[in-house]
Coordinates of C-alpha atoms in Angstrom, one line a residue:
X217 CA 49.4 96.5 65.3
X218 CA 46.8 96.4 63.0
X219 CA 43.9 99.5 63.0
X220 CA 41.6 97.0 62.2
X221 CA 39.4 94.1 64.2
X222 CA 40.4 91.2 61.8
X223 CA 42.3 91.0 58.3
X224 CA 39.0 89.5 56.7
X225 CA 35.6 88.8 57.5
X226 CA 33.8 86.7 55.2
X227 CA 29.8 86.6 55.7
X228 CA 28.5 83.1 54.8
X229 CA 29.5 79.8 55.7
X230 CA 28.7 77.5 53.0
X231 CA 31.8 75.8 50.7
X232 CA 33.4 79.1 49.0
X233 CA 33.4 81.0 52.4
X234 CA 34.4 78.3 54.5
X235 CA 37.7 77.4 52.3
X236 CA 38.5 81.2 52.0
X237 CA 38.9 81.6 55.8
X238 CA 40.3 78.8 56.7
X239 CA 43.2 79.0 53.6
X240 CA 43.4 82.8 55.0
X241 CA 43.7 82.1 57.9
X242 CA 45.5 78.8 58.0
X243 CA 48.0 79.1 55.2
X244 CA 48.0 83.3 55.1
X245 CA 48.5 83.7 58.5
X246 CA 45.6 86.3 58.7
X247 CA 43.0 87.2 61.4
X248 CA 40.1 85.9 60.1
X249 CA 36.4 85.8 61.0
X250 CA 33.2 84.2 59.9
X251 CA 29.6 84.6 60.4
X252 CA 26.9 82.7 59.3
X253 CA 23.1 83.1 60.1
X254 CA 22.1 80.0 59.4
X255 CA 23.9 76.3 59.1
X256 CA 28.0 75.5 58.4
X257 CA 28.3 73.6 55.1
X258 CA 25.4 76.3 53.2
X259 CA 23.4 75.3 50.6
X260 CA 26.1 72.4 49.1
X261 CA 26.0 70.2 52.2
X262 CA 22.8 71.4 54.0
X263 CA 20.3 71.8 50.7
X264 CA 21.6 70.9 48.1
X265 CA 24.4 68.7 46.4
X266 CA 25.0 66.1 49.7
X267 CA 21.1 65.6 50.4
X268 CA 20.5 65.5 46.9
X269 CA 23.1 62.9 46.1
X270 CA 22.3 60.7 48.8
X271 CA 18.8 61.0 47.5
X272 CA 19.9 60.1 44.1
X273 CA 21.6 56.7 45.3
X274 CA 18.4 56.2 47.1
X275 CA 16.0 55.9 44.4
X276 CA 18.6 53.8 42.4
X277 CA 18.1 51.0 44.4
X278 CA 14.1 50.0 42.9
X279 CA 15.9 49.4 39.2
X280 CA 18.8 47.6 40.9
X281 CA 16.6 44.6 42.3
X282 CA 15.0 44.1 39.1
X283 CA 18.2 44.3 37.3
X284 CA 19.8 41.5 40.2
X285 CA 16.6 39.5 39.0
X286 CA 17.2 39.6 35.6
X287 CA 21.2 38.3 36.0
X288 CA 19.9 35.3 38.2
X289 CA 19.1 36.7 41.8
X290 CA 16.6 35.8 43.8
X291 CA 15.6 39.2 45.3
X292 CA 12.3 39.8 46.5
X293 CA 11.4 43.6 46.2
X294 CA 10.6 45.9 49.3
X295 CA 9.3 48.9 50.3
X296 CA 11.4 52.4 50.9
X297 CA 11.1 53.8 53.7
X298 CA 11.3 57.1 54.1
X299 CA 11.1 58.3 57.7
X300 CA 14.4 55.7 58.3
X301 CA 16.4 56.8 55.5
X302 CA 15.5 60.7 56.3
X303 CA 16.7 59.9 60.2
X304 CA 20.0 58.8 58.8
X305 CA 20.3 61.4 56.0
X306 CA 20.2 64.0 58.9
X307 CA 22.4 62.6 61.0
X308 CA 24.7 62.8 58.4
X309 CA 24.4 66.5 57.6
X310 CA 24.8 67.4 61.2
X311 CA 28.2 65.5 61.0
X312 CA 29.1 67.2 58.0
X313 CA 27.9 70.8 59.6
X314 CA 30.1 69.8 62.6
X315 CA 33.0 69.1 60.0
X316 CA 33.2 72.5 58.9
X317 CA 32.9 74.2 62.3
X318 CA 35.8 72.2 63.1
X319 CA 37.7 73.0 60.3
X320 CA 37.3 76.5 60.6
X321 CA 38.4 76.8 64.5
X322 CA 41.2 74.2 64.0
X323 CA 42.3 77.1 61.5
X324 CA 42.6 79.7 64.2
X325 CA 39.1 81.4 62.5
X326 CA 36.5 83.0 65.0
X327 CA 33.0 81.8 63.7
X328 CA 29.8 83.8 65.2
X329 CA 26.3 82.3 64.2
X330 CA 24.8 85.4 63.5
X331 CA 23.1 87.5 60.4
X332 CA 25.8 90.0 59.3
X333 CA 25.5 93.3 57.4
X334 CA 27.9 95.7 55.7
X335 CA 28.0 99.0 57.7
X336 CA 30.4 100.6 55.3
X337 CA 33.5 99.5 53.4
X338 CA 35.2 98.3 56.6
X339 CA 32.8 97.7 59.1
X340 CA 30.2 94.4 59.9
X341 CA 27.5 94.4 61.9
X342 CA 25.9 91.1 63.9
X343 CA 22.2 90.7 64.6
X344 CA 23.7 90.0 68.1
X345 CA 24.5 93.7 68.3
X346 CA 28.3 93.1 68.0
X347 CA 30.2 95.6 65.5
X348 CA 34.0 94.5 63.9
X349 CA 36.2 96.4 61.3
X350 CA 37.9 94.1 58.7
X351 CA 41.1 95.6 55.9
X352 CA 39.0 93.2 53.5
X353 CA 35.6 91.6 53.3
X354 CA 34.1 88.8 51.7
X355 CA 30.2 88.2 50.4
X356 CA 30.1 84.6 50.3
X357 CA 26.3 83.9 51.3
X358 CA 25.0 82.1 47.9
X359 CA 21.8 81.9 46.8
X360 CA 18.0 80.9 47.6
X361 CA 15.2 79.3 45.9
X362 CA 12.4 81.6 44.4
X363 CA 8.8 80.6 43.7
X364 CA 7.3 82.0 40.8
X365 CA 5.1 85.4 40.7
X366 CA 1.4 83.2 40.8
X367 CA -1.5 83.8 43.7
X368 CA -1.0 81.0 46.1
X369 CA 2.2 80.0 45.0
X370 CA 3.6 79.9 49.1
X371 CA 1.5 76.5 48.8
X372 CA 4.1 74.8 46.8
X373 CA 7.7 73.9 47.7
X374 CA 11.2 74.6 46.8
X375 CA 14.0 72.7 46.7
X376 CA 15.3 73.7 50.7
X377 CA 11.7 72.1 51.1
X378 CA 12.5 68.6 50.0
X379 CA 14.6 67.2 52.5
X380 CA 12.1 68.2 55.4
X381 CA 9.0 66.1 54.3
X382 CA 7.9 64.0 57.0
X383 CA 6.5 61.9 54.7
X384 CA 6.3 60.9 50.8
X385 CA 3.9 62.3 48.7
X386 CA 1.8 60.2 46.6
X387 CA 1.7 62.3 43.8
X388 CA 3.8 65.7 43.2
X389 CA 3.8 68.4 40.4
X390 CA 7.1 69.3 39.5
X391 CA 7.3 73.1 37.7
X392 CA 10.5 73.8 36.1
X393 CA 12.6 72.4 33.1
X394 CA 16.1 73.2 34.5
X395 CA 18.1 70.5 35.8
X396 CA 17.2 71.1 39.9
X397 CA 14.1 70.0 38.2
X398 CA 14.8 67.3 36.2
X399 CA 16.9 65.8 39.1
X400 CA 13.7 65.5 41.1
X401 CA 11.7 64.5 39.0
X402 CA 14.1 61.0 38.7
X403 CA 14.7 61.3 42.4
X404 CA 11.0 61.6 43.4
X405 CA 9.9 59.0 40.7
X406 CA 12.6 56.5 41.8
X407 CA 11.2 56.3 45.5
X408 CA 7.6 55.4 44.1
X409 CA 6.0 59.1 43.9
X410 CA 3.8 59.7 40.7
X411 CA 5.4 62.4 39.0
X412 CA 4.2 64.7 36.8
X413 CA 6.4 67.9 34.9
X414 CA 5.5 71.4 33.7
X415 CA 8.0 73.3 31.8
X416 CA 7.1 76.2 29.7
X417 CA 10.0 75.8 27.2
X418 CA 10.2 73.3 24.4
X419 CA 13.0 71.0 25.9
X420 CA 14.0 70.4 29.5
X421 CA 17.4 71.4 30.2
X422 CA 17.6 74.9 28.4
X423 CA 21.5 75.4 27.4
X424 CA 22.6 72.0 27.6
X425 CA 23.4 69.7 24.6
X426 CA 20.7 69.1 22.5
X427 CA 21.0 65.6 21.6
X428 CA 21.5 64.5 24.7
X429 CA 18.2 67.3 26.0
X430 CA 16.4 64.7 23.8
X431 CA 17.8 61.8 25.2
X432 CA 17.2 62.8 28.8
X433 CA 13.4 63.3 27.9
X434 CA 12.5 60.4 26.1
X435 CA 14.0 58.3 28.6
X436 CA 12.1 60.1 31.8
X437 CA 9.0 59.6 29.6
X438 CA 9.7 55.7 29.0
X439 CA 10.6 55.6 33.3
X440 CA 7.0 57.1 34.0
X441 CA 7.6 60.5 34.5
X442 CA 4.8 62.5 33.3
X443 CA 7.1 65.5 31.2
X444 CA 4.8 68.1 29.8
X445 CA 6.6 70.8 27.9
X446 CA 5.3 73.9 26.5
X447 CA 3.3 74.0 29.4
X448 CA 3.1 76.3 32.3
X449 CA 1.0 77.0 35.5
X450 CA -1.9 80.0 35.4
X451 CA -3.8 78.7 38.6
X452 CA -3.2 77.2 41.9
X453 CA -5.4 76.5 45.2
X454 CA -6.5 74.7 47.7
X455 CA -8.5 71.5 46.8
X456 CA -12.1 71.4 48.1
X457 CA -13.8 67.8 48.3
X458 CA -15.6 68.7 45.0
X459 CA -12.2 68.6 43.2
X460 CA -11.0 65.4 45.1
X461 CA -12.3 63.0 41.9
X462 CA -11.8 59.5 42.0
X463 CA -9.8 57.8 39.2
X464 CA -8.3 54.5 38.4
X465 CA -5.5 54.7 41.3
X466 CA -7.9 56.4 44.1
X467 CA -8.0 59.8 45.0
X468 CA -5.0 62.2 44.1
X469 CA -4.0 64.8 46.3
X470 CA -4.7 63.0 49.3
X471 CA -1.8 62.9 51.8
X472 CA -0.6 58.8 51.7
X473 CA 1.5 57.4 54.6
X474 CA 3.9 55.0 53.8
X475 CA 1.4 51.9 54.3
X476 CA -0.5 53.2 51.6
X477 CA -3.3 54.5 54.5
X478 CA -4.8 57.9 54.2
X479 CA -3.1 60.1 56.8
X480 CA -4.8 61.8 59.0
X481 CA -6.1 65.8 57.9
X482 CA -3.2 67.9 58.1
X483 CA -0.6 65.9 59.3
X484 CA 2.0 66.9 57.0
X485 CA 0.6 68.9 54.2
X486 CA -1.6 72.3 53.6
X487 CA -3.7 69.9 52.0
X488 CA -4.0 68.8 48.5
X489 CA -3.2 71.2 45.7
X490 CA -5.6 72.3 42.5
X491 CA -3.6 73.4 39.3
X492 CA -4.9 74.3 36.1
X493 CA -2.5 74.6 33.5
X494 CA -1.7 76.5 30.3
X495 CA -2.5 72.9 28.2
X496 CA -6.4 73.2 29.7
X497 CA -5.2 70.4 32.4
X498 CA -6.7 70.4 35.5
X499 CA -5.6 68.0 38.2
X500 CA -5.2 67.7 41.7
X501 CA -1.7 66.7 43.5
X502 CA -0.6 66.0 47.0
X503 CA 2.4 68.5 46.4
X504 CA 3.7 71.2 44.1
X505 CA 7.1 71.7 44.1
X506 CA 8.5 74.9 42.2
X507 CA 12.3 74.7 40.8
X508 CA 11.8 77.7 38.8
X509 CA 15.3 79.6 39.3
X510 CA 17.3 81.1 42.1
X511 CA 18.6 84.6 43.3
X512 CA 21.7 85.4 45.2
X513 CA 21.2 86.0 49.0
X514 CA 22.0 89.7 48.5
X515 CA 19.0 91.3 50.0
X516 CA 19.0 93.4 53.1
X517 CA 22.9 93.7 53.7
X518 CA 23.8 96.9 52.9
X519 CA 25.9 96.4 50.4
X520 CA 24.6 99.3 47.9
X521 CA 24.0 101.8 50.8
X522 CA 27.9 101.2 50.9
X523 CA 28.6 101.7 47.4
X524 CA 29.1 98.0 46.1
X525 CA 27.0 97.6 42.7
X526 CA 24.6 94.9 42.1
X527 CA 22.7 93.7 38.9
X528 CA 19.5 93.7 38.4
X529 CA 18.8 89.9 39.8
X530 CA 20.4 91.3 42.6
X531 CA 24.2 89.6 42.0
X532 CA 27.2 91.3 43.3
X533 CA 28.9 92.6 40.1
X534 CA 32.8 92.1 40.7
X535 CA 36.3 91.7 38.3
X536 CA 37.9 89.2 37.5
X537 CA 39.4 89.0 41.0
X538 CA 36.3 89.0 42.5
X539 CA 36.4 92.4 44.0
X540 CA 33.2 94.4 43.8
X541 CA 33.2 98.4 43.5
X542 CA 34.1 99.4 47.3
X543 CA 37.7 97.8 46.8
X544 CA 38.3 97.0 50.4
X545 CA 34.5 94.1 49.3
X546 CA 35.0 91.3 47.6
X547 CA 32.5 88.3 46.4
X548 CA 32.6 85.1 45.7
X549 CA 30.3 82.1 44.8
X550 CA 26.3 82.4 43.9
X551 CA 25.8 85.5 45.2
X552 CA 27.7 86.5 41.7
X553 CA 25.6 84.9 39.5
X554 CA 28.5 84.0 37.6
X555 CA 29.3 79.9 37.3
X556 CA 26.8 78.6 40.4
X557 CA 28.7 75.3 41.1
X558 CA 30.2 74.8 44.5
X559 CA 33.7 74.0 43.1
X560 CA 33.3 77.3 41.2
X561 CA 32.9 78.8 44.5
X562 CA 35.6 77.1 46.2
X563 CA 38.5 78.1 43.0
X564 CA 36.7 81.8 43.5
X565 CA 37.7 81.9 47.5
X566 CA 41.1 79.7 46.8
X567 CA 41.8 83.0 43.7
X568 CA 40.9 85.7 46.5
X569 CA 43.1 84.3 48.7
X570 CA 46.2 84.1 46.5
X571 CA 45.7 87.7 45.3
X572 CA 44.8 89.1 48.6
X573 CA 46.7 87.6 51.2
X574 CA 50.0 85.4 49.4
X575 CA 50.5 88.6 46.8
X576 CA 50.0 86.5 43.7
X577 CA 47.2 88.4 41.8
X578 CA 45.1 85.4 40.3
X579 CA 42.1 85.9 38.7
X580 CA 39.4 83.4 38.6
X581 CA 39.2 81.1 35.4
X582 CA 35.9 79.6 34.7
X583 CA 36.7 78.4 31.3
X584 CA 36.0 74.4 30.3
X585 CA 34.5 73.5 34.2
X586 CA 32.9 70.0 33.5
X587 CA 29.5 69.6 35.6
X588 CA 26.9 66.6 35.7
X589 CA 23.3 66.5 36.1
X590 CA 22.1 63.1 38.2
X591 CA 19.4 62.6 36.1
X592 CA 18.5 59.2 35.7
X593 CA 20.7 58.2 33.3
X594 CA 23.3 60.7 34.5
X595 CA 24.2 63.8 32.1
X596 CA 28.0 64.6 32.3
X597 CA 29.1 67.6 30.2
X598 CA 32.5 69.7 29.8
X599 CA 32.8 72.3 26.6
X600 CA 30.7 73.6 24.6
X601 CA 27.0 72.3 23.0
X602 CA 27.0 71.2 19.2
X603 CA 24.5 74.4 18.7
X604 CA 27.2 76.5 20.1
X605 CA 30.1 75.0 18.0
X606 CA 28.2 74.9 14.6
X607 CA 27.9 78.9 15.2
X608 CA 31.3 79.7 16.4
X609 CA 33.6 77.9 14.0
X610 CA 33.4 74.8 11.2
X611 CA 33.7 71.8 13.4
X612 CA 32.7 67.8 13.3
X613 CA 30.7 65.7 15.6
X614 CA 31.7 62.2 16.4
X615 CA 28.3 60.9 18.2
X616 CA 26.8 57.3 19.2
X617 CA 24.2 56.4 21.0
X618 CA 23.5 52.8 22.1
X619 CA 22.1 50.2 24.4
X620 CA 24.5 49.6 27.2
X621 CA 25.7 45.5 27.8
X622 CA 24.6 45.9 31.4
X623 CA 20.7 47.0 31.0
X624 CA 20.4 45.4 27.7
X625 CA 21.1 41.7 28.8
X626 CA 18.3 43.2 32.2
X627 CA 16.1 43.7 29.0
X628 CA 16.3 47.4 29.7
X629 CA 15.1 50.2 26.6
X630 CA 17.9 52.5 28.1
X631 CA 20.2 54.3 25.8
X632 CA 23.5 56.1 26.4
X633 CA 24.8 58.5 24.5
X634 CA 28.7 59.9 24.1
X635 CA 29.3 62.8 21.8
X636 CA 32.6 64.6 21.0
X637 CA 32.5 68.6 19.4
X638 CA 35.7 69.0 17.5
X639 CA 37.6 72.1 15.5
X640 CA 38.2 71.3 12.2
X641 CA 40.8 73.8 12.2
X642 CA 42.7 72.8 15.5
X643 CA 41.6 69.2 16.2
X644 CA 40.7 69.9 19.8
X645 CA 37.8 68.8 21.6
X646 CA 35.6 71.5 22.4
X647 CA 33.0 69.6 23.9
X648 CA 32.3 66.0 25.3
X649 CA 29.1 65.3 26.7
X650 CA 27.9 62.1 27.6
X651 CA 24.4 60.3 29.1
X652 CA 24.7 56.9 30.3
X653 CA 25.1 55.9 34.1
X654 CA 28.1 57.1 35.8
X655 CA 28.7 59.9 33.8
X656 CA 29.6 62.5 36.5
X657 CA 32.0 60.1 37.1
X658 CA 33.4 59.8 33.5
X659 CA 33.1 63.7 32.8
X660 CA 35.7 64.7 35.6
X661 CA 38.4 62.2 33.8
X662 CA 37.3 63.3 30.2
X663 CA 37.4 67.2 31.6
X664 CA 41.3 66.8 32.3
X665 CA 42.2 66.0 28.7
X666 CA 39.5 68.9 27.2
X667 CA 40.9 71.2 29.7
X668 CA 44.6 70.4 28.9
X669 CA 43.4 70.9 25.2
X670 CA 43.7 67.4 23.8
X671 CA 42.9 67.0 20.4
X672 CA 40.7 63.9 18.6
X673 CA 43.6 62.7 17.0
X674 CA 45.0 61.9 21.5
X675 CA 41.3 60.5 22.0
X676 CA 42.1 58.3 19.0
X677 CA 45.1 57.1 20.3
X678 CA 44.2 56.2 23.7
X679 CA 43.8 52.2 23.7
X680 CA 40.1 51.4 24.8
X681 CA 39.1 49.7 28.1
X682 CA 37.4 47.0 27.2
X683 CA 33.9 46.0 27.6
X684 CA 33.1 49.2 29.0
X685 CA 30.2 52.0 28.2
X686 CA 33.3 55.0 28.2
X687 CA 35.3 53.1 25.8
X688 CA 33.3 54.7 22.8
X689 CA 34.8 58.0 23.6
X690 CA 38.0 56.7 22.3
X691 CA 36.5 54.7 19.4
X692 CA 34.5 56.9 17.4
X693 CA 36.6 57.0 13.7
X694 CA 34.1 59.1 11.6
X695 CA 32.5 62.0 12.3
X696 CA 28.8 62.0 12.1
X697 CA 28.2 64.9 11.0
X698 CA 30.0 68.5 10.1
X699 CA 29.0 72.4 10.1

């Protein structure tokens, strides 16, 4: 009999923890617990990548009646409404949440809604007062939205913020150049919110490809978005009726209801929001909405009490196996900082369950994971950036950019853009990275050859499909350009 309460207790509940308890449990036979303080699904499916998503589809549908007009429809345009779709949206997150709690006691794993903390290396506490020992445990509780270090700043929202509005803002200030940002800024613009961007850097999308940074700009620009780079916040307040200046679209910062009537004082907002920024602009917005970086949920557990050593952002610093310094603790997920992509998390908990449990030491590989920003168009990108290629090794590009059939013949400005990064000396594609509509889609295809190590001479000799936008991927002859 074991001396212990359970084989493993993993603290969060979101994707990574989740899948590690149930595999554990499920597949590893083991006694498994799980507590989580807040909702099943974490940040992924309550906050973040299913809201956001279903968001993304939802502002889509302004440019599609146009479009249907424009190939012969007769579609009248409407209104979006937000309250309905926000009714549904919920509905489906509580199905999702209810998912997961099955999954996890259809898996034999006893789940506790309750804050946990680490006691020492064997031993969690519950904010219910209960106390259970565990051979292993497992930090799986992600990460959190920050707002910057500015006076007032608890006026403006973060990203866990958006899906709770009771209502649309007429106009929102979006601070942030990284791609939380830049989704929101599409998603917010597509459902009829002015938008207007601060970043402080010189290009949106820091660390990404940039070519297709540039791309991704111009064409939020040409939508409407308001993108101001270089520029940052140094003041925020209140508005006071002196500030609230007419202008040629009424009065901004005052709360709109979907009708277009001014809602009444305080019904969903602290009130409108003064900003003066580093670029001598001073303007007044319904909202402000920060997505200015994350930290992992670290704080308060007890984890360095215990011995297990964190960086200086707070991350839980582990090995390749994810096991942090107390060996008996292991992490997985945000809360190390390392690749913050819930599929990352989900291979990290899969790893830790095949070296702890199945006796098949497997440490986590995070090399070539392909990833997508739902911009509008769509940014998909496996590999490595041109920048980073030119200063590793000699290399070619093979790049196009064009006007795709479908918005061209809707009399559309859009451009897409595909772009291959190839070793001279190998031939294999270190890089694809394309922006055009779809492209999440067409990234987790190109990843599998890129990941298996395919070289441009196996692009070349794939036969093209045929009139499609992905097609140039396997049609670009001559490099554009070499380092």
């Amino acid at each position: 009999m074991s001396d212990f309460d359970y084989d493993l207790f993993v603290i969060g509940g979101g994707s990574g923890g989740v899948r590690a308890a149930r595999v554990a449990a499920g597949e590893a036979g083991a006694k498994v617990a799980l507590a989580e303080a807040d909702r099943y699904g974490g940040t992924c499916v309550i906050r973040g990548c299913v809201p956001k998503k279903l968001m993304v589809f939802a502002s889509e549908y302004g440019d599609m009646v146009e479009d249907a007009r424009s190939y012969g429809w007769d579609i009248a345009a409407g209104s979006f409404g937000w309250s309905g779709f926000k009714d549904k949206l919920n509905a489906e997150l509580d199905r999702l949440e209810s998912v997961y709690r099955s999954l996890l006691k259809n898996s034999g794993v006893d789940s506790y809604d309750a804050r946990a903390t680490i006691k020492d290396a064997h031993t969690v506490e519950l904010s219910t007062g209960e106390t259970f020992t565990a051979k292993h445990i497992l930090i799986a509780t992600g990460g959190r939205p920050v707002r910057p270090d500015l006076t007032n700043a608890d006026l403006g929202l973060v990203s866990d913020d958006i899906f709770h509005l009771e209502r649309l803002p007429k106009s929102v200030l979006i601070v942030g150049g990284g791609y939380i940002a830049c989704e929101f800024a599409c998603i917010l613009h597509g459902l009829g919110v002015e938008v207007t961007q601060y970043y402080r850097g010189a290009q949106i999308l820091r660390g990404f490809d940039e070519e297709a940074r540039g791309l991704i700009a111009d064409s939020m620009t040409e939508r409407g978005i308001k993108l101001h780079v270089g520029t940052d916040l140094v003041e925020m307040r209140c508005a006071t009726p002196e500030d609230m200046t007419g202008g040629s679209e009424g009065v901004l910062g005052t709360p709109m209801l979907e009708s277009g009537e001014v809602a009444p004082e305080g019904s969903d907002s602290s009130g409108p929001i003064l900003v003066k920024a580093t670029n001598g602009d001073e303007k007044v917005f319904d909202r402000v909405f920060f997505a200015t970086g994350r930290r992992p949920n670290t704080d308060h557990m007890g984890l360095e009490e215990v011995g297990v050593k964190l960086g200086r952002r707070g991350e839980v610093l582990v090995d390749e196996y994810s096991q942090t310094s107390v060996p008996s603790i292991y992490c997985i997920g945000d809360a190390t900082d390392r690749v913050n992509l819930t599929p990352a998390a989900i291979r990290e908990g899969m790893a830790f369950v095949e070296t702890v449990f199945k006796g098949n030491p497997t440490p986590v590989d995070h090399e070539l994971i392909p990833s997508a920003v739902f911009t509008q168009p769509e940014f998909g990108t496996v590999g490595i950036s041109e920048e980073e290629a030119r200063d590793r090794e000699p290399v070619e590009i093979y790049s196009t950019s064009f006007r795709p059939m479908q918005s061209a013949f809707a009399g559309r400005p859009d451009r897409v853009l595909m772009k291959l990064v190839v070793s001279k000396e190998t031939r294999k594609v270190l890089g694809c990275h394309i922006v055009a509509p779809g492209a999440g889609e067409m990234i987790q295809l190109a990843g599998i050859a890129v990941k298996m190590g395919a070289t441009k001479e196996d692009f070349d000799r794939t036969v093209a499909v045929h009139p499609t936008m992905s097609e140039e991927i396997v049609t670009m002859r001559k490099p554009t350009r070499s380092y």
